[in-house]
Coordinates of C-alpha atoms in Angstrom, one line a residue:
M356 CA -55.7 13.9 -10.5
A357 CA -52.1 15.2 -10.8
A358 CA -49.6 12.6 -12.7
R359 CA -47.2 10.7 -10.8
P360 CA -44.0 12.2 -10.8
R361 CA -41.7 10.3 -13.2
V362 CA -38.0 9.2 -11.8
I363 CA -35.3 8.0 -14.3
I364 CA -32.5 5.8 -13.1
I365 CA -29.3 5.6 -15.0
G366 CA -27.3 2.5 -14.0
G367 CA -28.6 -0.9 -12.9
G368 CA -25.7 -1.6 -10.4
F369 CA -25.7 -1.0 -6.7
G370 CA -26.6 2.4 -6.3
G371 CA -29.2 2.5 -9.0
L372 CA -30.7 -0.9 -8.1
T373 CA -30.9 0.0 -4.5
A374 CA -32.9 3.2 -5.2
A375 CA -35.4 1.5 -7.6
R376 CA -36.0 -1.0 -4.6
T377 CA -36.4 1.7 -2.1
L378 CA -39.0 3.2 -4.4
K379 CA -41.4 0.3 -4.4
R380 CA -44.2 1.8 -2.3
A381 CA -43.7 5.2 -3.5
P382 CA -46.4 7.2 -5.4
V383 CA -43.8 7.7 -8.4
D384 CA -43.6 6.1 -11.8
V385 CA -39.6 4.7 -12.3
T386 CA -38.0 4.1 -15.7
L387 CA -34.6 2.2 -15.0
L388 CA -32.1 2.4 -18.2
D389 CA -28.9 0.2 -18.3
R390 CA -26.9 -1.0 -21.2
R391 CA -26.9 -4.6 -19.7
N392 CA -29.8 -6.9 -19.1
H393 CA -28.2 -8.1 -15.9
H394 CA -27.0 -6.9 -12.3
T395 CA -23.5 -8.1 -11.3
F396 CA -22.1 -8.5 -7.9
Q397 CA -19.0 -6.9 -8.6
P398 CA -16.8 -8.0 -5.7
L399 CA -16.9 -11.6 -7.0
L400 CA -15.9 -10.9 -10.4
Y401 CA -12.1 -11.6 -10.0
Q402 CA -13.7 -15.3 -9.0
V403 CA -15.1 -15.7 -12.6
A404 CA -11.9 -14.2 -13.7
T405 CA -10.0 -17.1 -12.1
A406 CA -12.3 -19.8 -12.7
G407 CA -13.7 -19.9 -9.5
L408 CA -17.0 -19.0 -10.3
S409 CA -19.8 -19.0 -13.5
P410 CA -20.9 -15.4 -14.5
G411 CA -24.5 -16.5 -14.0
D412 CA -23.5 -17.3 -10.1
I413 CA -23.0 -13.7 -9.2
A414 CA -25.4 -12.1 -11.7
S415 CA -28.9 -11.7 -12.5
P416 CA -31.4 -9.9 -15.1
I417 CA -32.5 -6.8 -13.7
R418 CA -36.2 -7.6 -14.7
W419 CA -36.0 -10.5 -12.9
I420 CA -35.0 -8.8 -9.5
L421 CA -37.6 -6.0 -10.0
R422 CA -40.5 -8.2 -11.6
H423 CA -42.6 -7.7 -8.5
Q424 CA -42.1 -4.2 -8.7
S425 CA -45.0 -2.9 -10.6
N426 CA -44.0 1.2 -10.7
V427 CA -41.1 0.3 -12.5
R428 CA -39.9 0.0 -16.1
V429 CA -36.8 -1.7 -17.5
L430 CA -34.9 -0.2 -20.7
L431 CA -32.1 -1.9 -22.3
A432 CA -30.5 1.7 -23.7
E433 CA -27.6 3.9 -23.8
V434 CA -27.8 7.7 -22.6
Q435 CA -26.5 9.8 -25.6
H436 CA -27.1 12.9 -23.6
I437 CA -28.7 14.6 -20.7
D438 CA -30.3 17.9 -21.1
V439 CA -30.9 19.2 -17.7
E440 CA -32.4 22.6 -18.2
R441 CA -35.3 20.8 -20.2
R442 CA -35.2 17.4 -17.8
M443 CA -35.0 15.3 -20.7
V444 CA -32.8 12.2 -21.0
H445 CA -31.8 11.2 -25.0
I446 CA -31.3 7.6 -25.4
R447 CA -30.6 5.0 -27.9
S448 CA -31.2 1.4 -28.0
A449 CA -28.3 -0.6 -26.9
D450 CA -26.7 -1.8 -29.9
S451 CA -24.6 -4.5 -28.5
V452 CA -27.9 -6.7 -27.8
T453 CA -30.7 -5.3 -30.1
R454 CA -29.4 -6.5 -33.8
S455 CA -32.6 -5.9 -35.8
A456 CA -32.1 -3.4 -38.6
A457 CA -35.6 -1.8 -37.7
E458 CA -34.5 -1.6 -33.8
S459 CA -30.8 -1.0 -33.7
G460 CA -29.4 2.3 -32.9
R461 CA -33.2 3.9 -32.8
S462 CA -32.9 7.2 -30.5
F463 CA -35.5 8.0 -28.2
T464 CA -36.4 10.8 -25.4
L465 CA -37.4 10.5 -21.8
D466 CA -38.9 13.3 -19.8
Y467 CA -38.5 13.1 -16.2
D468 CA -39.6 15.2 -12.7
Y469 CA -36.1 13.1 -11.0
L470 CA -32.9 12.1 -12.2
I471 CA -30.7 9.5 -10.4
V472 CA -27.5 9.1 -12.1
A473 CA -25.6 5.7 -11.1
A474 CA -23.6 5.2 -14.0
G475 CA -20.5 3.9 -12.2
A476 CA -16.9 4.0 -13.2
T477 CA -14.5 2.5 -15.5
H478 CA -11.1 1.9 -15.2
A479 CA -8.5 4.7 -15.1
Y480 CA -5.2 4.4 -17.2
F481 CA -4.1 7.6 -16.3
G482 CA -3.6 8.8 -19.5
H483 CA -2.4 5.9 -21.4
D484 CA -5.6 4.2 -22.8
E485 CA -3.1 2.6 -25.3
W486 CA -2.6 0.3 -22.4
R487 CA -6.3 -1.0 -22.0
D488 CA -5.8 -3.8 -24.6
R489 CA -2.7 -4.9 -23.2
A490 CA -3.5 -4.8 -19.5
P491 CA -7.8 -5.8 -19.2
G492 CA -9.2 -4.1 -16.2
L493 CA -11.8 -5.6 -14.0
K494 CA -15.3 -4.0 -13.8
T495 CA -17.8 -6.4 -16.1
L496 CA -18.6 -9.8 -16.8
D497 CA -17.1 -9.3 -20.2
D498 CA -13.8 -8.2 -18.6
A499 CA -13.8 -11.3 -16.3
L500 CA -14.1 -13.7 -19.2
R501 CA -11.9 -11.7 -21.2
I502 CA -8.8 -12.3 -18.4
R503 CA -9.9 -15.8 -17.7
R504 CA -9.2 -16.5 -21.4
R505 CA -6.1 -15.0 -21.2
V506 CA -5.2 -16.7 -18.0
L507 CA -6.1 -20.1 -19.4
L508 CA -4.4 -19.6 -22.9
A509 CA -1.3 -18.8 -21.3
F510 CA -1.0 -22.0 -19.4
E511 CA -1.9 -23.7 -22.6
R512 CA 0.8 -21.8 -25.2
A513 CA 3.4 -22.7 -22.4
E514 CA 2.8 -26.6 -22.8
L515 CA 3.4 -25.8 -26.3
E516 CA 6.5 -23.6 -26.3
P517 CA 10.0 -25.4 -26.4
D518 CA 11.8 -22.5 -25.8
P519 CA 12.3 -22.1 -21.6
E520 CA 13.0 -18.5 -22.1
R521 CA 9.6 -17.7 -23.9
R522 CA 7.5 -20.1 -21.5
R523 CA 8.9 -18.1 -18.3
R524 CA 7.5 -15.0 -20.1
L525 CA 4.0 -16.7 -20.6
L526 CA 4.0 -17.9 -17.1
T527 CA 4.4 -14.7 -15.5
F528 CA 1.6 -12.8 -14.5
V529 CA 1.6 -9.0 -13.6
V530 CA -1.3 -7.5 -11.7
V531 CA -1.1 -3.9 -11.4
G532 CA -2.6 -2.6 -8.2
G533 CA -2.3 -3.4 -4.5
G534 CA -5.8 -2.4 -3.9
A535 CA -8.4 -5.1 -2.9
T536 CA -9.0 -5.9 -6.4
G537 CA -5.4 -6.3 -7.1
V538 CA -4.7 -8.5 -4.0
E539 CA -7.8 -10.6 -4.3
L540 CA -6.7 -11.1 -8.0
A541 CA -3.1 -12.0 -7.4
G542 CA -4.2 -14.5 -4.5
A543 CA -7.0 -16.1 -6.4
L544 CA -3.9 -16.5 -9.6
A545 CA -1.6 -18.1 -7.3
E546 CA -4.2 -20.8 -5.8
L547 CA -5.3 -21.5 -9.8
S548 CA -1.6 -22.1 -10.4
R549 CA -0.6 -24.1 -7.4
H550 CA -3.6 -26.2 -6.9
A551 CA -6.3 -26.4 -9.7
L552 CA -3.9 -27.0 -12.4
A553 CA -1.2 -28.5 -10.6
H554 CA -0.9 -32.2 -12.2
E555 CA -2.6 -31.4 -15.8
F556 CA -0.1 -30.1 -17.7
R557 CA 3.3 -32.2 -18.9
S558 CA 5.7 -29.9 -20.3
F559 CA 6.2 -27.9 -17.1
H560 CA 5.0 -27.9 -13.6
P561 CA 2.2 -25.0 -13.3
D562 CA 3.2 -23.9 -9.9
T563 CA 6.4 -22.5 -11.2
A564 CA 4.1 -19.6 -12.6
R565 CA 6.1 -16.3 -11.8
I566 CA 3.0 -13.7 -9.9
V567 CA 4.2 -10.2 -9.7
L568 CA 1.6 -7.8 -7.7
L569 CA 2.9 -4.4 -8.2
E570 CA 1.8 -1.4 -6.1
G571 CA 2.5 2.0 -6.7
G572 CA 2.2 3.2 -3.0
R573 CA 4.4 2.2 0.1
D574 CA 1.6 -0.6 1.2
V575 CA -0.9 -2.9 -0.2
L576 CA -4.5 -2.5 1.1
S577 CA -3.8 1.5 2.0
A578 CA -7.2 1.9 2.8
F579 CA -6.5 -0.5 6.1
V580 CA -4.8 -0.3 9.4
P581 CA -1.2 -1.1 9.4
P582 CA -1.3 -4.5 11.0
L583 CA -4.0 -5.9 8.1
R584 CA -1.6 -4.3 5.6
A585 CA 1.1 -6.3 7.4
F586 CA -0.6 -9.7 7.4
A587 CA -2.0 -9.2 4.0
L588 CA 1.7 -8.7 2.7
K589 CA 2.8 -12.0 4.8
S590 CA -0.4 -13.9 3.1
L591 CA 0.7 -12.7 -0.1
E592 CA 4.3 -13.9 0.2
K593 CA 3.1 -17.3 1.8
L594 CA 1.4 -17.7 -1.5
G595 CA 4.6 -17.2 -3.5
I596 CA 3.5 -14.1 -5.0
E597 CA 6.3 -11.6 -5.5
V598 CA 5.0 -8.1 -4.0
R599 CA 6.6 -5.1 -5.1
T600 CA 5.6 -1.5 -3.7
S601 CA 6.9 2.0 -4.6
A602 CA 6.7 0.5 -8.0
V603 CA 5.1 3.0 -10.9
V604 CA 4.1 1.2 -14.0
T605 CA 5.4 3.7 -16.8
A606 CA 4.8 1.7 -20.1
V607 CA 2.8 -1.7 -21.0
D608 CA 3.4 -3.0 -24.3
E609 CA 3.2 -6.6 -26.2
D610 CA 6.3 -7.9 -24.1
G611 CA 5.2 -6.7 -20.3
V612 CA 5.6 -4.0 -18.5
H613 CA 8.1 -0.9 -17.5
I614 CA 8.6 -0.1 -13.7
K615 CA 9.9 2.9 -12.2
A616 CA 10.8 2.4 -8.5
Q617 CA 10.0 5.2 -6.3
A618 CA 13.1 6.5 -4.5
P619 CA 13.2 9.5 -2.1
S620 CA 13.5 12.7 -3.3
S621 CA 17.0 12.9 -1.9
E622 CA 18.2 9.8 -4.0
P623 CA 19.0 9.4 -7.7
Q624 CA 16.0 8.1 -9.6
A625 CA 16.5 4.5 -10.6
P626 CA 16.4 4.0 -14.4
D627 CA 13.4 2.2 -16.0
E628 CA 13.2 -1.9 -15.1
R629 CA 11.7 -4.1 -17.6
L630 CA 9.8 -6.9 -16.4
R631 CA 8.8 -9.2 -19.2
A632 CA 5.5 -11.1 -19.1
G633 CA 2.9 -12.7 -20.7
T634 CA -0.3 -11.7 -19.0
V635 CA -0.6 -7.7 -17.5
L636 CA -4.0 -7.2 -15.6
W637 CA -5.0 -3.5 -14.6
A638 CA -6.2 -3.1 -10.8
A639 CA -4.6 0.2 -10.5
G640 CA -7.2 2.9 -10.3
V641 CA -11.1 3.8 -11.5
A642 CA -12.0 6.9 -13.2
A643 CA -15.9 7.8 -13.4
A644 CA -18.2 7.4 -16.4
P645 CA -17.6 10.1 -18.7
I646 CA -21.6 11.0 -18.4
G647 CA -20.5 13.0 -15.4
R648 CA -18.2 15.9 -17.5
A649 CA -21.2 16.0 -19.8
L650 CA -23.8 17.3 -17.1
G651 CA -21.7 20.8 -16.7
A652 CA -21.2 20.4 -13.2
P653 CA -17.6 20.8 -11.6
V654 CA -15.7 17.5 -11.0
D655 CA -12.6 16.3 -9.9
R656 CA -9.4 14.7 -10.9
A657 CA -11.1 11.3 -11.4
G658 CA -14.3 12.7 -13.4
R659 CA -16.6 12.3 -10.1
V660 CA -19.1 15.2 -10.1
L661 CA -18.6 17.1 -6.8
V662 CA -22.4 17.3 -5.6
E663 CA -24.3 19.1 -3.2
P664 CA -24.4 17.5 0.6
D665 CA -27.8 16.0 -0.5
L666 CA -26.2 14.6 -3.7
S667 CA -28.1 16.7 -5.9
L668 CA -26.5 18.5 -8.8
P669 CA -25.6 22.1 -8.1
G670 CA -28.3 24.0 -9.2
H671 CA -30.4 21.3 -9.9
P672 CA -32.1 20.0 -6.7
E673 CA -34.1 17.2 -8.8
V674 CA -31.2 15.5 -10.0
F675 CA -29.4 13.1 -7.7
I676 CA -25.5 11.7 -8.4
V677 CA -24.9 8.2 -6.5
G678 CA -21.9 5.9 -6.6
D679 CA -18.8 5.9 -8.1
L680 CA -20.0 8.9 -10.2
A681 CA -20.1 11.3 -7.0
S682 CA -17.5 12.7 -5.0
V683 CA -19.0 12.9 -1.6
T684 CA -16.3 14.2 1.3
Q685 CA -17.1 13.1 5.0
D686 CA -14.9 13.8 7.8
G687 CA -12.0 15.5 5.6
R688 CA -12.0 11.9 3.3
L689 CA -13.7 11.3 0.2
L690 CA -15.7 8.3 0.6
P691 CA -14.6 5.2 -1.5
G692 CA -15.9 3.7 -4.6
V693 CA -17.6 0.6 -3.0
A694 CA -21.2 -1.1 -2.5
P695 CA -21.9 -0.1 0.6
V696 CA -21.5 3.2 -0.5
A697 CA -23.2 3.4 -3.4
M698 CA -26.1 1.8 -1.6
Q699 CA -26.8 4.0 1.1
E700 CA -26.6 6.5 -1.5
G701 CA -29.2 5.2 -3.9
A702 CA -31.4 4.4 -0.6
Y703 CA -30.7 8.0 0.9
V704 CA -32.0 9.6 -2.6
A705 CA -35.0 7.3 -3.2
R706 CA -36.2 8.2 0.5
L707 CA -36.0 11.7 -0.4
I708 CA -38.1 11.5 -3.6
R709 CA -40.5 9.0 -1.7
G710 CA -41.0 11.9 1.0
I711 CA -41.2 14.7 -1.9
A712 CA -43.9 12.5 -3.7
R713 CA -45.8 12.1 -0.6
G714 CA -45.9 15.6 0.8
S715 CA -43.6 14.8 4.0
Q716 CA -40.2 15.8 2.5
P717 CA -38.9 19.4 2.4
I718 CA -38.1 21.1 -0.7
P719 CA -34.7 21.5 -0.8
A720 CA -32.8 23.8 1.6
S721 CA -33.9 21.8 4.4
R722 CA -32.5 18.4 3.3
R723 CA -30.6 16.3 5.9
P724 CA -27.3 15.8 4.6
F725 CA -26.3 12.3 3.4
R726 CA -24.1 10.6 6.0
Y727 CA -22.4 7.5 4.9
H728 CA -22.3 4.9 8.0
N729 CA -19.0 2.2 7.4
P730 CA -20.3 -1.4 7.9
G731 CA -16.9 -2.5 7.7
D732 CA -14.0 -3.1 5.0
M733 CA -12.7 -6.6 4.0
A734 CA -10.7 -8.7 1.7
T735 CA -9.6 -12.0 0.9
I736 CA -6.2 -13.0 0.3
G737 CA -6.7 -16.7 -0.5
R738 CA -7.7 -19.9 0.9
A739 CA -8.7 -19.4 4.4
A740 CA -6.9 -16.0 4.9
A741 CA -8.5 -12.7 4.6
V742 CA -8.6 -9.0 6.5
A743 CA -11.4 -7.4 7.7
D744 CA -12.0 -4.0 9.7
F745 CA -15.2 -3.2 11.4
G746 CA -13.8 -0.4 13.5
R747 CA -14.0 -1.7 16.8
F748 CA -12.8 -5.1 16.5
R749 CA -10.5 -6.4 13.5
L750 CA -10.2 -10.0 11.8
T751 CA -7.2 -11.7 10.4
G752 CA -6.8 -15.2 9.0
W753 CA -9.3 -18.3 9.0
I754 CA -11.7 -16.3 11.2
A755 CA -11.7 -13.2 8.8
W756 CA -12.3 -15.7 5.7
V757 CA -15.1 -17.2 7.2
A758 CA -16.6 -13.5 7.9
W759 CA -15.9 -12.9 4.4
L760 CA -17.3 -15.5 2.9
F761 CA -20.8 -15.1 5.2
V762 CA -21.0 -11.5 4.1
H763 CA -20.8 -12.0 0.5
I764 CA -23.1 -15.3 0.5
L765 CA -25.9 -12.8 2.0
K766 CA -25.5 -9.9 -0.3
L767 CA -25.5 -12.0 -3.4
T768 CA -28.5 -11.4 -5.2
G769 CA -31.3 -14.4 -5.2
F770 CA -31.3 -17.8 -3.3
R771 CA -30.6 -19.4 -6.4
N772 CA -27.2 -17.7 -6.7
R773 CA -26.3 -18.2 -3.0
L774 CA -26.7 -21.5 -3.1
L775 CA -24.6 -22.0 -6.1
V776 CA -21.6 -19.9 -4.8
L777 CA -21.7 -21.8 -1.9
V778 CA -21.7 -25.2 -3.1
Q779 CA -18.8 -24.1 -5.5
W780 CA -17.0 -22.4 -2.7
A781 CA -17.3 -25.8 -0.5
W782 CA -16.0 -28.0 -3.5
A783 CA -12.9 -25.6 -4.1
Y784 CA -12.4 -25.8 -0.5
F785 CA -12.4 -29.5 0.0
T786 CA -10.9 -30.4 -3.5
Y787 CA -8.6 -27.6 -4.4
Q788 CA -10.3 -27.9 -7.8
R789 CA -11.8 -24.8 -10.0
S790 CA -14.0 -26.4 -12.5
I791 CA -15.1 -23.1 -14.2
R792 CA -12.1 -23.4 -16.7
L793 CA -13.6 -23.0 -20.1
I794 CA -11.9 -21.3 -22.9
A795 CA -14.4 -19.5 -25.1
G796 CA -15.1 -16.4 -27.3
E797 CA -12.9 -14.0 -28.7
D798 CA -10.0 -11.6 -27.0
R799 CA -9.7 -8.4 -28.7
G800 CA -6.2 -8.1 -27.7

């Protein structure tokens, strides 16, 4: 009896987890590797960062999610090297979790017949990694808790600060990047300061906090059509957020940021402007995980692997790249690094492998190319304000916000998380309160 094909999936994010679930009834043995033991619903990380939700509301243990799938083994491990010629993955037990002297850092080798690399992305600082500690990004639960700590400590330090100028700096929050993450983060910060903290300090009024959203391009939410961008801008300004477009950050230091305004080429360039701020948050871009460059295939400027139409690694039809790590162009446009893309790619690759294992899928020249079907784009700006683009129709305001709530509740993993988030949102909506305002842990910055 022939051995069942061995499938290794690297990464328990949207792409990797969807692939594992799609292989539930396939005649294969699956090993899923991740450095963390949980899957995080990343679109709601900004709510953890701004004290709206608890980490457990948007994350679930990977083992629990796949507990009924007998053909899957989950390993808490970090990938050290992939040998695509010998079809081997070299891993190490996750040091951050496995602390015993006997186990910490032990190395292992796993063989595979098919490999799915869904390692995701990290923050892109455009060659200035020294900004990382002073301007944290938002990709993991650790990032969210770190940002929450910094934001809440800024208000606590302002309560103790007798000097008005220093207090103004402490109460200035700069969000770099006007995409969906930056817009949602800035809006949540405004609601936190204007409502949740409104009556809790005695030395100052929290609603005097200055929130600045910086975007290097001409518009916020540039992925949306112009009418939705205009609505988003108006909604942000209504919240008291200072939106500055065509503003490129040239430096980040302990006192704030340096900004260069983008002027037309025919006009003289303005000198750098210094914006003093106690808290700087980064939402300006992402870069693919370093493992992509280590595969030996061509990559784009962001480190994403230039894959074949079937998402396979060039020259290796048994290796597939999905999610933020894959550079896929469709209809002349690069597919964005969002959850629906990763999920559809993961499902597509898993169906290919399932078909091959069952003998019904041709290998590999006749594979049907991957095609992404956009379910729509959404972004929330604040209380009862959002934008949604579903192609044939577009929504703004309260109705878009309700649609955003409904979609995100449905996509959360597990009934418990859906119920908890629904209760938290209902409480926040009717009381304007954010009860998860705990300052804990240590800040590396």
